[in-house]
Coordinates of C-alpha atoms in Angstrom, one line a residue:
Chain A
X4 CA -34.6 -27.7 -113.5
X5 CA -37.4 -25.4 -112.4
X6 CA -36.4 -22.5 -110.8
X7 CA -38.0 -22.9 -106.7
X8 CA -37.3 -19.0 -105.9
X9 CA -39.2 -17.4 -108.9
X10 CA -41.9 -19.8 -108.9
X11 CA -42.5 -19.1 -105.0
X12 CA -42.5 -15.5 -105.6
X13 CA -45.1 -16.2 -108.5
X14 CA -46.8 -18.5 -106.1
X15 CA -47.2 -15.6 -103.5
X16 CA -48.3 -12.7 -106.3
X17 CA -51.1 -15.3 -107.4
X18 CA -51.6 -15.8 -103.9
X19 CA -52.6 -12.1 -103.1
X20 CA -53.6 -11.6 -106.3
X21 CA -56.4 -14.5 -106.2
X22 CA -57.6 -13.1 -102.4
X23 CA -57.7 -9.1 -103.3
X24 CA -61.1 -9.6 -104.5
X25 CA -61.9 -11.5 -101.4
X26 CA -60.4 -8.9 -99.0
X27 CA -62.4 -6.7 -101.1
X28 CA -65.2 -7.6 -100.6
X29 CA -65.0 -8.0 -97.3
X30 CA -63.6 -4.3 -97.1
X31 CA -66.6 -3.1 -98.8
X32 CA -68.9 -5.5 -96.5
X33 CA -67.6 -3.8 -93.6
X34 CA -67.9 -0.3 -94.7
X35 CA -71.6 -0.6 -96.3
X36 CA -72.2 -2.9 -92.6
X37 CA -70.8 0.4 -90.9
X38 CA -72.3 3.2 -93.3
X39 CA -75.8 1.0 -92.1
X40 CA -75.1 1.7 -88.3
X41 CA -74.0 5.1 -88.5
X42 CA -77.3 5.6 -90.3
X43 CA -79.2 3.7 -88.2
X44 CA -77.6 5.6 -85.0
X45 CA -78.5 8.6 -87.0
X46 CA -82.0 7.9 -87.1
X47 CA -82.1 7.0 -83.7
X48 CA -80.8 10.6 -82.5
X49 CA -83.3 11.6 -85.1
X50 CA -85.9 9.9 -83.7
X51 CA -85.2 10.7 -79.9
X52 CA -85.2 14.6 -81.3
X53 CA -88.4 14.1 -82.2
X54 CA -90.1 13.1 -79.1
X55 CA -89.2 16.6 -77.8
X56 CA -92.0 18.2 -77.9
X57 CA -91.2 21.8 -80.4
X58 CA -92.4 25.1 -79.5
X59 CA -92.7 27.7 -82.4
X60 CA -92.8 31.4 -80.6
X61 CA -94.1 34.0 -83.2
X62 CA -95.3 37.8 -82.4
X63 CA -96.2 37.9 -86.0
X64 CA -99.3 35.7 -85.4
X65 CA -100.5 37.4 -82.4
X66 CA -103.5 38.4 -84.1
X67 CA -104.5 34.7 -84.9
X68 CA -108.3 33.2 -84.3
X69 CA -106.2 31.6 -81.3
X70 CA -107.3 33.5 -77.4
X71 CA -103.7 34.4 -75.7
X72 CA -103.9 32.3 -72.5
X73 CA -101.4 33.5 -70.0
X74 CA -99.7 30.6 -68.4
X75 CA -98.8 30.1 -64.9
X76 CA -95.5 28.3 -63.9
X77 CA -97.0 25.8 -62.3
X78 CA -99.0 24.9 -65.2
X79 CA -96.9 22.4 -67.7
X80 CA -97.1 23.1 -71.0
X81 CA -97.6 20.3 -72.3
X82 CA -95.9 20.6 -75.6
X83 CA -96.5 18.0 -77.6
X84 CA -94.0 16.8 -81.0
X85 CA -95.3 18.4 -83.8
X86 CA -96.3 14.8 -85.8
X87 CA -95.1 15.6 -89.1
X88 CA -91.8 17.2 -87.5
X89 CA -91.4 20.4 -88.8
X90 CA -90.7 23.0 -86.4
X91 CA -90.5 26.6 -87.5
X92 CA -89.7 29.3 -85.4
X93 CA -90.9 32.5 -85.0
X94 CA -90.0 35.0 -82.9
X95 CA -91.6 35.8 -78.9
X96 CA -92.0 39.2 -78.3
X97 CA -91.2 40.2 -74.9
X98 CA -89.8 42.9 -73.1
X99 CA -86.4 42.8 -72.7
X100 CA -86.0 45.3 -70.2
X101 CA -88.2 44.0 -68.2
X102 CA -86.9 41.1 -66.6
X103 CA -88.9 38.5 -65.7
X104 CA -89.1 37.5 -61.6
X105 CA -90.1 34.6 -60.3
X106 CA -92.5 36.5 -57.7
X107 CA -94.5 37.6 -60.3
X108 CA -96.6 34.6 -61.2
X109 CA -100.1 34.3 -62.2
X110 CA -102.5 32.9 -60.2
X111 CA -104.6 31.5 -63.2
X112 CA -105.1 28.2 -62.6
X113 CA -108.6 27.4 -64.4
X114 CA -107.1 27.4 -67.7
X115 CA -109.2 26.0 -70.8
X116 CA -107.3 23.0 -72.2
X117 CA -105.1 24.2 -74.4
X118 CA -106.8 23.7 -78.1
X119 CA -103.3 23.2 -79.3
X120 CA -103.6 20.1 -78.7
X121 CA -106.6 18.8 -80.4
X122 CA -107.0 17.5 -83.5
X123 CA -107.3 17.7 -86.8
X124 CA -104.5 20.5 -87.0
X125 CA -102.2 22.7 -88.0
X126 CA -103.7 25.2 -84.8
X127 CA -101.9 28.1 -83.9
X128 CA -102.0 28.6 -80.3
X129 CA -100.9 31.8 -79.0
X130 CA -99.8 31.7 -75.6
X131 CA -99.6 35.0 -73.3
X132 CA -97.7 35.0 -70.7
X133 CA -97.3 37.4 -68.1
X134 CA -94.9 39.7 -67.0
X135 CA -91.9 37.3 -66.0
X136 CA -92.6 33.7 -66.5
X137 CA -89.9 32.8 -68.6
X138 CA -89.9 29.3 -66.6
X139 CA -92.9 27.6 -68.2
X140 CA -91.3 27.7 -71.2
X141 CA -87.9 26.6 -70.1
X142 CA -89.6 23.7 -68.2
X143 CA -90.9 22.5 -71.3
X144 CA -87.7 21.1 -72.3
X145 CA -85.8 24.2 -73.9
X146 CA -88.2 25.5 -76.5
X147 CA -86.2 28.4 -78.7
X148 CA -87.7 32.1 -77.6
X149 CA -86.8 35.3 -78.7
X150 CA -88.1 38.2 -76.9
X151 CA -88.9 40.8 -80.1
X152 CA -90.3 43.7 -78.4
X153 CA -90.9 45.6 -74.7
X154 CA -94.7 44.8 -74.1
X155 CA -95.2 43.1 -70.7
X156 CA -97.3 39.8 -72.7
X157 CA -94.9 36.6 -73.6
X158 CA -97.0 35.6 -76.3
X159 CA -96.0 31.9 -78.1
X160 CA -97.8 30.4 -81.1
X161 CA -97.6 26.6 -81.4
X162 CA -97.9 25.7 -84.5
X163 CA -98.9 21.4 -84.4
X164 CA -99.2 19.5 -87.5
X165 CA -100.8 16.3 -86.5
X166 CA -102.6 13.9 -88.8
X167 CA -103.7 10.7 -88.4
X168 CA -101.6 9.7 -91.0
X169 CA -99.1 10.7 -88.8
X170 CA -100.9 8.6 -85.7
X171 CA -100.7 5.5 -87.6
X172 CA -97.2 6.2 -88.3
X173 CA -96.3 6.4 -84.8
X174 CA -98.6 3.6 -83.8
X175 CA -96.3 1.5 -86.8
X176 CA -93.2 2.7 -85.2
X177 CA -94.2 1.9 -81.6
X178 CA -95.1 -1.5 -82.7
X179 CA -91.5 -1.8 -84.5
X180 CA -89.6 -0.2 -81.8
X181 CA -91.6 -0.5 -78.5
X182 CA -90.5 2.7 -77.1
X183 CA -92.4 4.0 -74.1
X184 CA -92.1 7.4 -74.8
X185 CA -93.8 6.7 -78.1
X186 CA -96.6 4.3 -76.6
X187 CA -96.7 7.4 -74.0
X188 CA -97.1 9.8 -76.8
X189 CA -99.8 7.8 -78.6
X190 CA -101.9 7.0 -75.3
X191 CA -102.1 11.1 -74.4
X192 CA -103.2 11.7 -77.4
X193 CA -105.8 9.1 -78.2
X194 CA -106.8 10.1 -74.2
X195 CA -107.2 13.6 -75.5
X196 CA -109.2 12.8 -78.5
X197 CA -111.8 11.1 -76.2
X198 CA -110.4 7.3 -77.5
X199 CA -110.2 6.3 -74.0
X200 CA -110.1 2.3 -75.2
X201 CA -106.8 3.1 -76.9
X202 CA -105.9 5.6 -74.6
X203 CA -106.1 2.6 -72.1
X204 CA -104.6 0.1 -74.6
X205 CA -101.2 2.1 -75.3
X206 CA -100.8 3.2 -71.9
X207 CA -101.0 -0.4 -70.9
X208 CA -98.5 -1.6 -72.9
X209 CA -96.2 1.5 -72.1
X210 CA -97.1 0.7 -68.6
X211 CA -95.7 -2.9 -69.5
X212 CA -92.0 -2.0 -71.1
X213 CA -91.5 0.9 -68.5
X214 CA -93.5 0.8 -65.3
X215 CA -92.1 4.0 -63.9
X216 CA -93.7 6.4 -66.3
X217 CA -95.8 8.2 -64.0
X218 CA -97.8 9.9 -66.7
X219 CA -98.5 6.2 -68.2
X220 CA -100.2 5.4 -65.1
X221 CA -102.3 8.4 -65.1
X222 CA -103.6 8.1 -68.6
X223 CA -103.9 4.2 -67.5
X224 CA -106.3 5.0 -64.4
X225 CA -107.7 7.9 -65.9
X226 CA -109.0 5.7 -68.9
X227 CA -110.3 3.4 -66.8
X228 CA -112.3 5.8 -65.3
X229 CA -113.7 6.9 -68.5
X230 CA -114.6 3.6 -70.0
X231 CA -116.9 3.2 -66.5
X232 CA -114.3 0.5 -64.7
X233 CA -113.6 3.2 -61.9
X234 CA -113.0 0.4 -59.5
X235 CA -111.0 -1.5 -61.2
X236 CA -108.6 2.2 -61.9
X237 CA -108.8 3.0 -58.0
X238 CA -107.0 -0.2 -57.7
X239 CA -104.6 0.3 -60.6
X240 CA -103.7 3.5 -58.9
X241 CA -103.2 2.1 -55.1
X242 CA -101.3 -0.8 -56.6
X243 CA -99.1 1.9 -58.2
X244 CA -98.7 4.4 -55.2
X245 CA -97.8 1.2 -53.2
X246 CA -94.9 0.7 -55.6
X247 CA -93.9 4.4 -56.9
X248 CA -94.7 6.5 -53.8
X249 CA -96.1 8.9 -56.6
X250 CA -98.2 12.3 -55.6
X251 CA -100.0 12.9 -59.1
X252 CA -101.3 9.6 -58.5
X253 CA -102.3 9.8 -55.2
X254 CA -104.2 13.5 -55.9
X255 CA -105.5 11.0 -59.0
X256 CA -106.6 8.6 -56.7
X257 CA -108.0 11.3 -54.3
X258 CA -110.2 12.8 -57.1
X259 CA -111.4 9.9 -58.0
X260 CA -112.6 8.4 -54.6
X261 CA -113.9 12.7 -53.9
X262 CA -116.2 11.8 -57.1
X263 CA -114.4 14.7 -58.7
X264 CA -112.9 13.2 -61.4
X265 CA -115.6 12.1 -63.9
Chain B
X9 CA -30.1 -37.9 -106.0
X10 CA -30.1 -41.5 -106.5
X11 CA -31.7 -42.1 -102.9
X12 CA -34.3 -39.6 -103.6
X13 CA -37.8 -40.5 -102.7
X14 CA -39.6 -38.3 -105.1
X15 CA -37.1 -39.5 -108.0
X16 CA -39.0 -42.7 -109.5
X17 CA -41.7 -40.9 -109.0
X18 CA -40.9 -37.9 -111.1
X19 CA -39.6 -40.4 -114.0
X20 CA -43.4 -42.2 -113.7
X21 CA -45.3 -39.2 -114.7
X22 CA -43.4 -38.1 -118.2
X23 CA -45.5 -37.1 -120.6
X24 CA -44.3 -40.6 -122.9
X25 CA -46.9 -42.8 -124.0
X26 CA -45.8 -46.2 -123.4
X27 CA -48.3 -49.2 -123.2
X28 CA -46.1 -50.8 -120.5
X29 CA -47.5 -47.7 -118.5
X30 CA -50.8 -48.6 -119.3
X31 CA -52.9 -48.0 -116.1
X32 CA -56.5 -49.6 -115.6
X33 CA -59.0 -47.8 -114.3
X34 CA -62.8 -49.3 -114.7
X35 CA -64.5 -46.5 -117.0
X36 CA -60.7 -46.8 -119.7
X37 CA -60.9 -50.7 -119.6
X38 CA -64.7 -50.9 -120.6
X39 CA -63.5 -48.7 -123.4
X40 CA -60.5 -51.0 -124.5
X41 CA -62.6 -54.3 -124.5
X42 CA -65.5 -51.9 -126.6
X43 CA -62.4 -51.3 -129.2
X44 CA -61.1 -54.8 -128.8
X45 CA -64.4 -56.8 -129.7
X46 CA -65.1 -53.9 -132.1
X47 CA -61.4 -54.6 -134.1
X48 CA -62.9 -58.2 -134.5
X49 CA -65.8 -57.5 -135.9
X50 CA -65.9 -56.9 -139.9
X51 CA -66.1 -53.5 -139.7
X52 CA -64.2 -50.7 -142.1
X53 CA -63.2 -48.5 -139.8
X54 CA -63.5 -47.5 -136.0
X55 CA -62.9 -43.8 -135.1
X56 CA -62.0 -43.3 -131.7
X57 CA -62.3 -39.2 -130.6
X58 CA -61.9 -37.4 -127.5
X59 CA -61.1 -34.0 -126.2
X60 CA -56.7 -34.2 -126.5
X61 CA -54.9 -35.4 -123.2
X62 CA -57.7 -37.8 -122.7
X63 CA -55.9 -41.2 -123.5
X64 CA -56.4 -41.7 -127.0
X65 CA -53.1 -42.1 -128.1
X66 CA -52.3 -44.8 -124.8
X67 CA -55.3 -46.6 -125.8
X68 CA -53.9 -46.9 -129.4
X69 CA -50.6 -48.0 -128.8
X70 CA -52.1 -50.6 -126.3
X71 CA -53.9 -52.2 -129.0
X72 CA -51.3 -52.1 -130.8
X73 CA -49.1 -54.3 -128.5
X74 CA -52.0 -56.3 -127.9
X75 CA -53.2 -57.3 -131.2
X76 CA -49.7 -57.2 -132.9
X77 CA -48.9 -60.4 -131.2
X78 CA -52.0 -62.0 -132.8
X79 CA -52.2 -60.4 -136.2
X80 CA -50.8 -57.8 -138.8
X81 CA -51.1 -54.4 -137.5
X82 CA -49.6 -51.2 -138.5
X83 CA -49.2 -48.2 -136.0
X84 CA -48.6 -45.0 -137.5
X85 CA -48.5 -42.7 -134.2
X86 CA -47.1 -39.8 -136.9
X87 CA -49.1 -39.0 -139.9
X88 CA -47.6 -39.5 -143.1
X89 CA -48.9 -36.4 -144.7
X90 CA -47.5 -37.9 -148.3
X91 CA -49.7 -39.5 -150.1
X92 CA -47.3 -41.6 -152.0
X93 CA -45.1 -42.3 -148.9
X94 CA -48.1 -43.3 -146.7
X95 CA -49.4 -45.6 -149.5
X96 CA -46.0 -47.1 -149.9
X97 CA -45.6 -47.5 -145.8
X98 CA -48.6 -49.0 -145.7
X99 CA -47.8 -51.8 -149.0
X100 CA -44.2 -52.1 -147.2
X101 CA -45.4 -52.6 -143.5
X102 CA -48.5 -54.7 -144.2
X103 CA -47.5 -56.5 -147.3
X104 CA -44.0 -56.9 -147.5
X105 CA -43.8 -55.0 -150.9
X106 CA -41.6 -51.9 -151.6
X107 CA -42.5 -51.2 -155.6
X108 CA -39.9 -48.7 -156.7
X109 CA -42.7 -47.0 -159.4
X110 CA -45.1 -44.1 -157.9
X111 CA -47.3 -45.6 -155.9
X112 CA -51.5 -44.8 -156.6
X113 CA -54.1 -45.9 -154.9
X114 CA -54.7 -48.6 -157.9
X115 CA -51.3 -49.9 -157.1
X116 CA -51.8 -50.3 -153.5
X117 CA -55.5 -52.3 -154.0
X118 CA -53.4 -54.6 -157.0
X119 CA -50.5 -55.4 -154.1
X120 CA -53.4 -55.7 -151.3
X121 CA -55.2 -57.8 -153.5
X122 CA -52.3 -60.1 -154.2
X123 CA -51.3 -60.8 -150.7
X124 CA -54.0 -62.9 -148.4
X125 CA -53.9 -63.0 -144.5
X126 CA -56.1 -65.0 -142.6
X127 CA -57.1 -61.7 -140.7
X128 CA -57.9 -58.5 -142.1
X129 CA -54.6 -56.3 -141.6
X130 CA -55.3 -53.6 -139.3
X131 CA -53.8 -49.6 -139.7
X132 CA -53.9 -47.7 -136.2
X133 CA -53.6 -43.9 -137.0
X134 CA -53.4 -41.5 -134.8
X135 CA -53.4 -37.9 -135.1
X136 CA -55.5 -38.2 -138.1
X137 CA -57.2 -34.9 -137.8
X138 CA -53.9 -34.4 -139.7
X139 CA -54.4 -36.4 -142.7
X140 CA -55.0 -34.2 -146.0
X141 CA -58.8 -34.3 -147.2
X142 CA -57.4 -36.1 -150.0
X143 CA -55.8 -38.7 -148.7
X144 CA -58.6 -39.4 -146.1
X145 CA -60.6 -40.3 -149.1
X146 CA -58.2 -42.7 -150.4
X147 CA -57.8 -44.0 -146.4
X148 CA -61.8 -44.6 -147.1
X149 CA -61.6 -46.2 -150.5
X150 CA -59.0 -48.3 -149.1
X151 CA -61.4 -49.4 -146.4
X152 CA -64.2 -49.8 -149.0
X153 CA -62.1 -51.9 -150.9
X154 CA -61.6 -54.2 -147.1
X155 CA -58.1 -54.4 -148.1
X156 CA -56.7 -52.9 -144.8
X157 CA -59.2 -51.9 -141.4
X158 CA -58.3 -48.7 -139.7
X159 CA -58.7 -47.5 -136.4
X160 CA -58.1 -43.8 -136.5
X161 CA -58.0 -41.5 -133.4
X162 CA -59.3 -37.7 -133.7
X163 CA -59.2 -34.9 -131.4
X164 CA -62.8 -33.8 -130.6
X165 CA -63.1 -29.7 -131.5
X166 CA -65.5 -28.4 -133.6
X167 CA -63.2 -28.6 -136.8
X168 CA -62.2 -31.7 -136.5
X169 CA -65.8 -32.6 -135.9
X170 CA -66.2 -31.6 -139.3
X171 CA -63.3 -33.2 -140.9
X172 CA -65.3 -36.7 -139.0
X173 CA -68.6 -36.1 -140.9
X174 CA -67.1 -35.9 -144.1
X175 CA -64.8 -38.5 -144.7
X176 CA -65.8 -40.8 -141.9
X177 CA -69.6 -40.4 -141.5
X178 CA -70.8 -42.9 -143.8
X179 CA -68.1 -45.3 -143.6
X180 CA -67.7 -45.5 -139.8
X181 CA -69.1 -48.1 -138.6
X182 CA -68.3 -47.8 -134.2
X183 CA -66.9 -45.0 -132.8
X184 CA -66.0 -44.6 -129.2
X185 CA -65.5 -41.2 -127.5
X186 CA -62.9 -40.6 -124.6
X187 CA -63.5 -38.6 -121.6
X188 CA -61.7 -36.6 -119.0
X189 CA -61.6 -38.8 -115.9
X190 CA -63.5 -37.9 -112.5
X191 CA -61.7 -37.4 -109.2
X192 CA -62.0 -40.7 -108.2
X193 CA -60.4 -42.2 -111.5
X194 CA -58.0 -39.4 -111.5
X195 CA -57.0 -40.3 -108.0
X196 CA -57.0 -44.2 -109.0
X197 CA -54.9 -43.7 -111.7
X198 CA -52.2 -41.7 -110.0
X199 CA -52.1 -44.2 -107.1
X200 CA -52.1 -46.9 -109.4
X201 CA -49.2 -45.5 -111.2
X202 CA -47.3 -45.0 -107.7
X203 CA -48.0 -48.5 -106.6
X204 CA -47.3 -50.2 -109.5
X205 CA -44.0 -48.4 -108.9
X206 CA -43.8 -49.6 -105.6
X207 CA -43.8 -45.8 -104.4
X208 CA -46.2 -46.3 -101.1
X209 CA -45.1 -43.7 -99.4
X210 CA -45.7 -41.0 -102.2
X211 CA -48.7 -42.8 -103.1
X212 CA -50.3 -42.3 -99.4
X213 CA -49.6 -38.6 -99.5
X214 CA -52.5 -38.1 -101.8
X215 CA -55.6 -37.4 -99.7
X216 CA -59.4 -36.4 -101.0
X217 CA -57.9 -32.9 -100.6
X218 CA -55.4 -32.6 -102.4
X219 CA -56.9 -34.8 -105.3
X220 CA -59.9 -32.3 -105.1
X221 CA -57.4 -29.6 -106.3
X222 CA -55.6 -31.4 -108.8
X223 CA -58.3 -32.3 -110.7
X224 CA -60.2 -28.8 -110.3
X225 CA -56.4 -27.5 -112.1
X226 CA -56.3 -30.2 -114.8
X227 CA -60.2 -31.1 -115.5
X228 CA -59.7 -34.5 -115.0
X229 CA -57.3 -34.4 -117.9
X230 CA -54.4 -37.2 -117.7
X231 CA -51.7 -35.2 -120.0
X232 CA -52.3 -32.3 -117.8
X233 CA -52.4 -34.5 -115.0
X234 CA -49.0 -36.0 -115.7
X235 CA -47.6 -33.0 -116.3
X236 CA -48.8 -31.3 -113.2
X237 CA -47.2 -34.4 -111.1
X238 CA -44.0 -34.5 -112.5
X239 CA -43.6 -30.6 -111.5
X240 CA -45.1 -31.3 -108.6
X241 CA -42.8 -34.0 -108.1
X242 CA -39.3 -32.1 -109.5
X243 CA -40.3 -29.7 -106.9
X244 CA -40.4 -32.3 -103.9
X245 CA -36.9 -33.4 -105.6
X246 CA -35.8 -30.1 -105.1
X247 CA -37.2 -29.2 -101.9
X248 CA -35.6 -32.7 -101.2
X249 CA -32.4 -31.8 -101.5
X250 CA -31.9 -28.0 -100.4
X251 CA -34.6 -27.8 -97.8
X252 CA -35.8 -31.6 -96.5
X253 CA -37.1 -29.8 -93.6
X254 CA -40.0 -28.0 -95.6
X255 CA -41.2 -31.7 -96.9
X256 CA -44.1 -33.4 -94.8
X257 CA -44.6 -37.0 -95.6
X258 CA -48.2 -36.9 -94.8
X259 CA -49.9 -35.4 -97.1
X260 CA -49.3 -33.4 -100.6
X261 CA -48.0 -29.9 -99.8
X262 CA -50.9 -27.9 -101.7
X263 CA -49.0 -24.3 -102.1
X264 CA -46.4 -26.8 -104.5
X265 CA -49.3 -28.2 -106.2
X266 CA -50.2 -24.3 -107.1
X267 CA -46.4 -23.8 -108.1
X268 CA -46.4 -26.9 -110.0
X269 CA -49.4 -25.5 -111.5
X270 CA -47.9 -22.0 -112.1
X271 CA -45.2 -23.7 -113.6
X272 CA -47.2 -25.9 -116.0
X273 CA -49.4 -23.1 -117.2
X274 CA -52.5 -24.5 -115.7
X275 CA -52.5 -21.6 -113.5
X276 CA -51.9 -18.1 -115.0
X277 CA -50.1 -16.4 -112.2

């Protein structure tokens, strides 16, 4: 006579037993499908780090080929990402005793574009600033300082790395991701580098995932200009003021219609 | 016990060969009229081989009770491993002589020679992989000679493979190999078994399923098989009487075709 009770225990150990490497595997499934987001999650914070733009402040490279260019507060620096991502750090020398006040801006508006920006690079762009503007800086989306020493001069040294290695790279990623702020990023700087057809090209298609990026607009319009279709960016920019309300594009607009804009 | 619905069909699946419980299935039956014609032809000897568990032995004894009605035949279904005693079973058995001297092969041809049937007197023996080398050369000198036909069965490994080329390469003249059966013969022949028992209900509780797992645990093998059902079916008994409410009619309760299988060795739990 068989014995039912030891045989159903039997039947239950070869039960678990034959489904252990199933739960296994689904275990390990689970973790490697986890371990893949956390990475991916990781490289998204990585990548959102990234389009902030880096400032390196250095007094050690004051004496560099680089003129010091004092910066007002209503100028934005535009800091661009460094496209190869390193960021080093030097130090600002500034006077700490002497604290900066907000009366105390310059009034230098005409300021030479800064040649940080153009390319091919690494540039080191040394950056005076006055007496108390601590706030351009700041405004350009918390760039490390360190004030080293008492003179009156802010001086900050950009270092920028850009390639167009690096371009294509983003241009790759844009295409994989469609960010705006990347098809932003790529259509400022083909704009700066005089490529006003891609200039036009990424800012369209920025303009097409996010239609609220004033800055998109302007590089739009401002392409236009540039590639001789002025009419057709006067009408870009109306549409847009129509829609947005936006100032920068109406003084855009206003330039443009003044002749002054060329 | 006696009311028991799983009872007959326990008793149906012992592991007894019986021709009674002979069971046809189309692929088998092609096979038995291939050995049937093949007895009738003059031919010295017909191996029949297969992989064990694969009806060899049912398909023996079947000719046996088929042919003995018609003919002298001889089934030894356990070797005689004595070469004196198997020579003097066989002179006995076939021809009525019991010589109380030694008996030698010589002997055995004089007494062979001496008696006349209209038929050829046919020896069925099974197991033969058994059989010493030596006296499977006197089986084949005693074939030579036409004084007896045999139909031997082998089991099919590689040994035995070579134990058929030596003796029996030469000298047989058909030989007929025996499969494992497929699902769908597996699933005939245990329904035909049921029915021919009149057990419908048990017989209707087999689905595709179930017969998918069965013959995924035995290979399509019939001893296996047999043995797997009358667990199985020893389990419903019990199950039958100390918890009936755990039984459903419907269909084969797969978790006791894993115990049965446990049980049987077929799985290694």
């Amino acid at each position: 006579m068989l014995d039912v009770n030891s045989l159903e225990r039997r039947w239950l150990k070869y039960k678990i037993k034959r489904s252990l490497p199933y739960l296994l595997s689904i275990a390990l499934i689970l973790i490697l499908v986890s371990g893949i987001l956390i990475f991916k999650s990781n490289g998204m914070d990585k990548h959102s780090s990234l389009n902030k733009p880096s400032v390196v402040t250095t007094a050690a490279s004051t004496a560099s080929s680089q003129p010091a260019i004092p910066v007002p507060d209503q100028q934005t620096m535009v800091l661009e990402p460094s496209m190869t991502f390193i960021q080093s750090m030097d130090t600002i020398e500034q006077d700490s005793a002497s604290a900066p006040t907000t009366s105390a801006k310059p009034v230098n508006v005409a300021l030479p574009k800064p040649p940080a920006i153009s390319m091919p690079l690494p540039t080191n762009t040394v950056l005076q600033l006055p007496e108390g503007n601590e706030a351009a800086p700041q405004a350009a989306e918390a760039p490390v300082q360190k004030t080293t020493n008492a003179s009156k001069a802010v001086t900050i040294n950009i270092n920028r790395y850009e390639t167009k290695v690096d371009i294509a790279e983003l241009q790759k990623r844009f295409k994989e991701t469609s960010n705006p702020n990347l098809g932003l990023f790529i259509a400022r700087d083909a704009y700066k580098r005089g490529d006003y057809t891609e200039a036009y090209n990424y800012a369209l298609k920025t303009n097409a995932i996010n239609s609220h990026l004033d800055e998109s607009w302007l590089i739009f319009a401002k392409s236009l200009v540039k590639i001789g279709k002025t009419d057709q960016a006067k009408k870009t920019l109306q549409l847009y003021i129509s829609n947005s309300n936006s100032e920068s594009a109406r003084s855009l607009l206003d330039s443009i219609e003044r002749g002054n804009f060329k | 016990m006696e009311n028991s619905l799983f009872s007959k069909p326990l008793d149906l699946f012992l592991d007894v060969v019986n021709p009674r419980d002979y069971v046809q299935i189309d692929s088998i039956s092609h096979i038995y009229q291939n050995l049937k014609s093949s007895v009738q032809k003059p031919l010295k000897m017909i191996l029949l081989y297969g992989r064990p568990g694969t009806g060899k032995s049912m398909l023996l004894h079947k000719l046996h009770h088929d042919l003995s009605k018609h003919q002298k035949v001889l089934m030894v279904d356990i070797p005689i491993v004595d070469e004196d005693d198997f020579l003097r079973v066989l002179a006995q058995n076939i021809f009525g002589h019991a010589p109380r001297e030694v008996m030698t092969l010589t002997r055995f041809l004089e007494i062979a020679e001496a008696v006349s049937y209209p038929n050829i007197p046919i020896v069925l023996l099974d197991e033969a992989q058994l059989y010493s080398t030596s006296l499977m050369e006197k089986i084949r000198l005693i074939s030579d000679a036409r004084a007896v036909k045999f139909v031997i069965t082998l089991h099919k490994t590689e040994s035995e493979d070579v134990i058929a080329k030596e003796h029996f390469q030469t000298r047989i003249w058909e030989s007929i190999e025996l499969q494992n059966a497929t699902p769908e013969e597996l699933k005939i022949y245990i329904q035909k078994k049921l029915l021919k028992a009149n057990c419908f209900d048990v017989a209707n509780m087999f689905n595709d399923k179930n017969m998918g797992m069965i013959t995924r645990l035995t290979k399509g093998n019939y001893r296996d098989t047999n043995k797997l059902l009358f667990a199985l079916f020893s389990l419903y008994s019990w199950y039958e009487e100390h918890q009936p409410q755990k039984i459903k009619y419907n269909a084969i309760n797969t978790k006791w075709v894993e115990m049965a299988a446990i049980h049987t060795g077929l799985i290694h739990a």
